[in-house]
Structures are given as C-alpha cells and as structure tokens.
mmCIF file of C-alpha atoms in Angstrom:
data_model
loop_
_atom_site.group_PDB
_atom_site.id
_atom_site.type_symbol
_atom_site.label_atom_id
_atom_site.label_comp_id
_atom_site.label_asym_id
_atom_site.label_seq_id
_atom_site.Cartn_x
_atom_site.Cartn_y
_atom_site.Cartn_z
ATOM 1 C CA UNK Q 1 38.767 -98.534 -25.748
ATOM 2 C CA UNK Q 2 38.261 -101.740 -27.332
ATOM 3 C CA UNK Q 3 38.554 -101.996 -31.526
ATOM 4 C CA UNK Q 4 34.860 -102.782 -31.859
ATOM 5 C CA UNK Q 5 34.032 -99.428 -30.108
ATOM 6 C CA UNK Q 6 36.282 -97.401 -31.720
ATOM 7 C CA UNK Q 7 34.713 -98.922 -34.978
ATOM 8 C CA UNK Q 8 31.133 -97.869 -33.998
ATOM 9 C CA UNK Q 9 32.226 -94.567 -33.302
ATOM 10 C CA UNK Q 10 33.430 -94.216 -36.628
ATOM 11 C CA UNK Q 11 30.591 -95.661 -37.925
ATOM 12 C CA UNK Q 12 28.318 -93.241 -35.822
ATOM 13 C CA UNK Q 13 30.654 -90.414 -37.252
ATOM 14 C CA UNK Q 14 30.615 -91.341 -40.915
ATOM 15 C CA UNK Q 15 26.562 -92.472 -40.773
ATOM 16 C CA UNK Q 16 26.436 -88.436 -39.715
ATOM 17 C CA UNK Q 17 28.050 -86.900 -42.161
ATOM 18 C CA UNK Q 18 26.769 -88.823 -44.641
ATOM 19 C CA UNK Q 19 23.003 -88.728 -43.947
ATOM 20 C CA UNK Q 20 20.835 -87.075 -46.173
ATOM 21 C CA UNK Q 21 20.057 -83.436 -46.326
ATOM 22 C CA UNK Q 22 18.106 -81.675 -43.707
ATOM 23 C CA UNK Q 23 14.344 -81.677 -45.091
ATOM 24 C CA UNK Q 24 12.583 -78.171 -45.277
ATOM 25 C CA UNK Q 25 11.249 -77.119 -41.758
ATOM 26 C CA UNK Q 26 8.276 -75.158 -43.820
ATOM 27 C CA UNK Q 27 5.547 -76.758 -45.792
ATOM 28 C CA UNK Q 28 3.266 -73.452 -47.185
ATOM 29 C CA UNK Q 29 3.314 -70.080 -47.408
ATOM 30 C CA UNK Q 30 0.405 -68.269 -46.602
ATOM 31 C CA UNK Q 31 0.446 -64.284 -47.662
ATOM 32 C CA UNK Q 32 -1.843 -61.646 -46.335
ATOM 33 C CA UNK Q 33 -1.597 -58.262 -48.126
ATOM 34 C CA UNK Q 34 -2.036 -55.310 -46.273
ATOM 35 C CA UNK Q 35 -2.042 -51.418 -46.794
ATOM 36 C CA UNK Q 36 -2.747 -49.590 -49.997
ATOM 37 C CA UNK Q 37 -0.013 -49.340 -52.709
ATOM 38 C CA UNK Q 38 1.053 -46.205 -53.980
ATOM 39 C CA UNK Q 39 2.876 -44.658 -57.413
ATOM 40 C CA UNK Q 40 4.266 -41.070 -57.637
ATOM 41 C CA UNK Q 41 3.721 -41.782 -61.552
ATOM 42 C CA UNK Q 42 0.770 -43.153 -63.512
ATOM 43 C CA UNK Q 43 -0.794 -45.130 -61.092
ATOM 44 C CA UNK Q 44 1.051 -47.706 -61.252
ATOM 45 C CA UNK Q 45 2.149 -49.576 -58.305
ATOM 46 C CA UNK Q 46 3.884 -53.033 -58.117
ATOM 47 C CA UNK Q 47 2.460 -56.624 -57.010
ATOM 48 C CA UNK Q 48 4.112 -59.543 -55.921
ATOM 49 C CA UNK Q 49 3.472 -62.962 -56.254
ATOM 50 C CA UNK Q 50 5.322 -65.764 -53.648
ATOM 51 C CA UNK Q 51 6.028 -69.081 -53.410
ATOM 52 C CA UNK Q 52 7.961 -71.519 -51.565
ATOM 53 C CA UNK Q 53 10.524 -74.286 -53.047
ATOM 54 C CA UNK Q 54 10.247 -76.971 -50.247
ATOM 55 C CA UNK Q 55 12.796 -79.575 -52.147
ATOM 56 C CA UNK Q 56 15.617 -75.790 -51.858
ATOM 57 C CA UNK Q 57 13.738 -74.399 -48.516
ATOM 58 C CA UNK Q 58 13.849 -71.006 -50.416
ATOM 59 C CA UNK Q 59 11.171 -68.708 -50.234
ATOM 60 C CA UNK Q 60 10.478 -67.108 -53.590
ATOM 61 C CA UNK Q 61 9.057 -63.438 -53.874
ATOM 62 C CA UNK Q 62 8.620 -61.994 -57.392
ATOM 63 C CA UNK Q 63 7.546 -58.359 -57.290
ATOM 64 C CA UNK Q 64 5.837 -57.126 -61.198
ATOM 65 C CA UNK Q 65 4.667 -54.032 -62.174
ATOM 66 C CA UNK Q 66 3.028 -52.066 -65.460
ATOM 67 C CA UNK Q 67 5.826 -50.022 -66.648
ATOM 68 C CA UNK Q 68 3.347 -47.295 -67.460
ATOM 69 C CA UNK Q 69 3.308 -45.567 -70.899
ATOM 70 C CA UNK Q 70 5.256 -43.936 -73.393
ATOM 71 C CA UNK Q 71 9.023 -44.683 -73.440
ATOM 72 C CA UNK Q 72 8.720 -45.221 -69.191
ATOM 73 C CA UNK Q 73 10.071 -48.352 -68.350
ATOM 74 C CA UNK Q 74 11.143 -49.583 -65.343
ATOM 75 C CA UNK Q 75 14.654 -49.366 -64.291
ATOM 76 C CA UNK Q 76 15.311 -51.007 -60.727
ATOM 77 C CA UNK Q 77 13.258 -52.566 -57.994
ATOM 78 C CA UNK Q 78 13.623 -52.371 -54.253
ATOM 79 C CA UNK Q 79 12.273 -55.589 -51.651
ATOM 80 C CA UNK Q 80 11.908 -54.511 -48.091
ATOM 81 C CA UNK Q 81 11.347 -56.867 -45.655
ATOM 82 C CA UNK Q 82 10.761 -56.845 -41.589
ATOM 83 C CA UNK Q 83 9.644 -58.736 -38.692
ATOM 84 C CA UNK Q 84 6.726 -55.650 -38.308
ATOM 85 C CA UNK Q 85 4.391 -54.026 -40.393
ATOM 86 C CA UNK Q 86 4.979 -50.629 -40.287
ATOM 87 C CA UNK Q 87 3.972 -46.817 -41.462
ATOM 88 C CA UNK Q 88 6.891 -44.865 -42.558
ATOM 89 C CA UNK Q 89 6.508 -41.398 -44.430
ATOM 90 C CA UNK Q 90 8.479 -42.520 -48.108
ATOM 91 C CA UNK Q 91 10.723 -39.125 -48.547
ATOM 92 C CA UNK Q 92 11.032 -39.624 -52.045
ATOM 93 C CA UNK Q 93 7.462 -40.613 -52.717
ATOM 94 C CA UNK Q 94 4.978 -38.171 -50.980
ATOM 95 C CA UNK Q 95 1.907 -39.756 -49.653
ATOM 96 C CA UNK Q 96 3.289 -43.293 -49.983
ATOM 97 C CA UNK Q 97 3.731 -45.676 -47.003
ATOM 98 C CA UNK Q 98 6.446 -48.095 -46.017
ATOM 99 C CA UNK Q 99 4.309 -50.792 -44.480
ATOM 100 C CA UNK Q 100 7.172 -52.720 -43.627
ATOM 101 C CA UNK Q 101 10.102 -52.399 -40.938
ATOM 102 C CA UNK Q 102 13.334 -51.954 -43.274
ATOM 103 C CA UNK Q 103 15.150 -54.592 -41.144
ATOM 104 C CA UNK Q 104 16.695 -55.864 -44.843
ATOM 105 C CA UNK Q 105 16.193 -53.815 -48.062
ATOM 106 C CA UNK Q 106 17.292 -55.879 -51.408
ATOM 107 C CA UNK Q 107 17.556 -53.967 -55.026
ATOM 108 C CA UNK Q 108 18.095 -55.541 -58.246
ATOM 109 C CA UNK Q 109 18.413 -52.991 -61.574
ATOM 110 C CA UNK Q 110 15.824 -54.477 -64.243
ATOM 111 C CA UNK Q 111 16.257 -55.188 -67.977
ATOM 112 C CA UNK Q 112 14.786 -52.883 -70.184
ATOM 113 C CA UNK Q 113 11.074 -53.167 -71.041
ATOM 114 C CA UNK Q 114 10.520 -56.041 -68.259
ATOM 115 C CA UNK Q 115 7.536 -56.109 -65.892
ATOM 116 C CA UNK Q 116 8.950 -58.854 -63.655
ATOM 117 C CA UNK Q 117 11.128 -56.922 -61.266
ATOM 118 C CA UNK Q 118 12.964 -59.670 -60.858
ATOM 119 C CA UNK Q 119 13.035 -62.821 -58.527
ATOM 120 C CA UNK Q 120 14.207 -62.559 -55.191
ATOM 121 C CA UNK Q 121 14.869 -65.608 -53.387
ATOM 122 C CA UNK Q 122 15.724 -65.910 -50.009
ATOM 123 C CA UNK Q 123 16.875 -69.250 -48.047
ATOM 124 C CA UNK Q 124 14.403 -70.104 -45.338
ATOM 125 C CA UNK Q 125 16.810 -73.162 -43.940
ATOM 126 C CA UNK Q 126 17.538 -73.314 -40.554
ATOM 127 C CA UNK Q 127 14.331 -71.269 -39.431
ATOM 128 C CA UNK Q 128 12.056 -72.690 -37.705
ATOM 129 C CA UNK Q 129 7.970 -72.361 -38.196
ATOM 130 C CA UNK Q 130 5.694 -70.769 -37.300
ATOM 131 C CA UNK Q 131 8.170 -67.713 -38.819
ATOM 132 C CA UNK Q 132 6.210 -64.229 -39.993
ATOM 133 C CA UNK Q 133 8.158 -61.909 -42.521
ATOM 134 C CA UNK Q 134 6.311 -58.466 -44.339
ATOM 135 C CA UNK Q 135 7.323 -58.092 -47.284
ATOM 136 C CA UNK Q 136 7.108 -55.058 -49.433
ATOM 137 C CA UNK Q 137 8.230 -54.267 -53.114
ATOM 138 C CA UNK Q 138 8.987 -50.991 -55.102
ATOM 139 C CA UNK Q 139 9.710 -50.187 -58.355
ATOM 140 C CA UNK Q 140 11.571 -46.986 -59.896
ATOM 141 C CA UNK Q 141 10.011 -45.892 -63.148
ATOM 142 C CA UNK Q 142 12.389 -43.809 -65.426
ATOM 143 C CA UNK Q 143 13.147 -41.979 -69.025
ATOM 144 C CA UNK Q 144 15.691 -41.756 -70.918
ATOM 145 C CA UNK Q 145 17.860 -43.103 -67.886
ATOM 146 C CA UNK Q 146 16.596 -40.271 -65.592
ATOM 147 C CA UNK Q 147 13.819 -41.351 -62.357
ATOM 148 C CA UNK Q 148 10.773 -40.043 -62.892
ATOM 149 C CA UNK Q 149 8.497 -41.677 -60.133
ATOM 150 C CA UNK Q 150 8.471 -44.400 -57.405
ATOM 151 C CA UNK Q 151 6.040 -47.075 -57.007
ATOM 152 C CA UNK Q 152 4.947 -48.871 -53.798
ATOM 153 C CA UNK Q 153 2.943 -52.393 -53.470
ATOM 154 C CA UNK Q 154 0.749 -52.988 -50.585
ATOM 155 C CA UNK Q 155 2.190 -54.875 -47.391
ATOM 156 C CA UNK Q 156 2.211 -58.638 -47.644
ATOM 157 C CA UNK Q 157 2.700 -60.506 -44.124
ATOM 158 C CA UNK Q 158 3.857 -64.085 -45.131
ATOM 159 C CA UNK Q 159 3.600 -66.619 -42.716
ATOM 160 C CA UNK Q 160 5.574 -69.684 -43.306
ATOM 161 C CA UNK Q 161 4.122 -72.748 -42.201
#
C-alpha cells in the first residue's frame, strides 16, 4: 500500500470519528389520549403533558396530578409504557384500567406537596420513525406516610414522527 493511501485511510478514519453528532431521527410528537382515567381517592386522576427535545433526541413525558385535599399529598408516581394499548384489571385499584402493555414500568417517589410527578425522560436515539409508544401515568396518594388511594391517567399513544 502506497503512503498516500494509507494517508487517506487515516483521513477517512479520523473524518469518522470526528464528524458531528448523529441528528435526531424524530421531528414531532403527536399524542392521542385514550381510555378514561381513574382514582380510588377523590377523583383525582393524573395527566401528562409530552414533548420532544430534538437538539437531545429525548422524549419528555411529565405526568401531574391534584394531590386532593386535606393533608393528602402525593407520594410516588408510576409511568407505564408499551408497544399496545391494553385493558388490564388494576388489583390494587378496583375498577381502574391499565390501558397500556407494562412492557417498561418507571417510578420516581415525589417531594412533598408537588403536583408534577416528576419528569421522565427517555432517549429516543437510535430509533427509527414512524415509532408508536402508549404511555400511561399513576400516581399514589398518601397520609401521614401511609397509601390511601391510586390514581390512573387515560392512555396516551404517542407517535413519534
């Protein structure tokens, strides 16, 4: 191999692993809710709101919720999300639906008086669109430390696009 190959290949090489960073496959984020939400206390069942950070490729889900009143607060929250929608009996909450296949269930314990449940973000790099996710958030109202009800959002299909 001559020296002005072997220089191009290194060229080639270092032009590689120094190009810039992958851009974000997905440009939007388009949710659908679904289903009926649910609360085994005070009628009050968590939202979500989403967005997606093109310049991280994250996709940003940020479940809230009315803590309810009294000395109730909220004390954790649960994200489900699946590649289905689903209809799963909730044991612990009757009459309440999972509307979405448990393929990954996140939980995150809350600060004290807070409605945001807190931010879940999730790295979308390295998928590639169309992509469909459901999405479905809970949050575990208690007193004085102890659980006193479960609440359920509706489904939310989010499409990345």
């Amino acid at each position: 191999m001559s020296i002005s190959c072997k220089l191009s290949a290194t060229f080639a090489a270092t032009a590689i692993l120094t190009a810039a960073p992958a851009q974000c496959a997905f440009s939007a984020v388009m949710p659908t809710v679904y289903g009926q939400s649910c609360s085994t206390y005070y009628m009050t069942a968590p939202s979500m709101m989403v967005g997606l950070d093109t310049a991280n490729c994250a996709l940003d889900i940020a479940p809230y919720a009315y803590r309810g009143p009294g000395s109730a607060s909220i004390s954790a929250s649960v994200l489900v999300l699946g590649l289905s929608p689903a209809a799963i009996a909730v044991p612990v909450a009757p009459g309440c639906l999972l509307l979405a296949t448990p393929d990954i269930v996140l939980f995150q314990s809350v600060a004290p008086g807070s409605f945001l449940l807190g931010n879940y973000r999730l790295s979308v790099a390295g998928l590639l669109p169309p992509f469909t996710v459901h999405a479905q958030a809970a949050a575990i109202f208690s007193q004085a430390g102890v659980p006193i009800g479960i609440g359920l959002s509706g489904g939310m299909r989010l499409d990345l696009l």
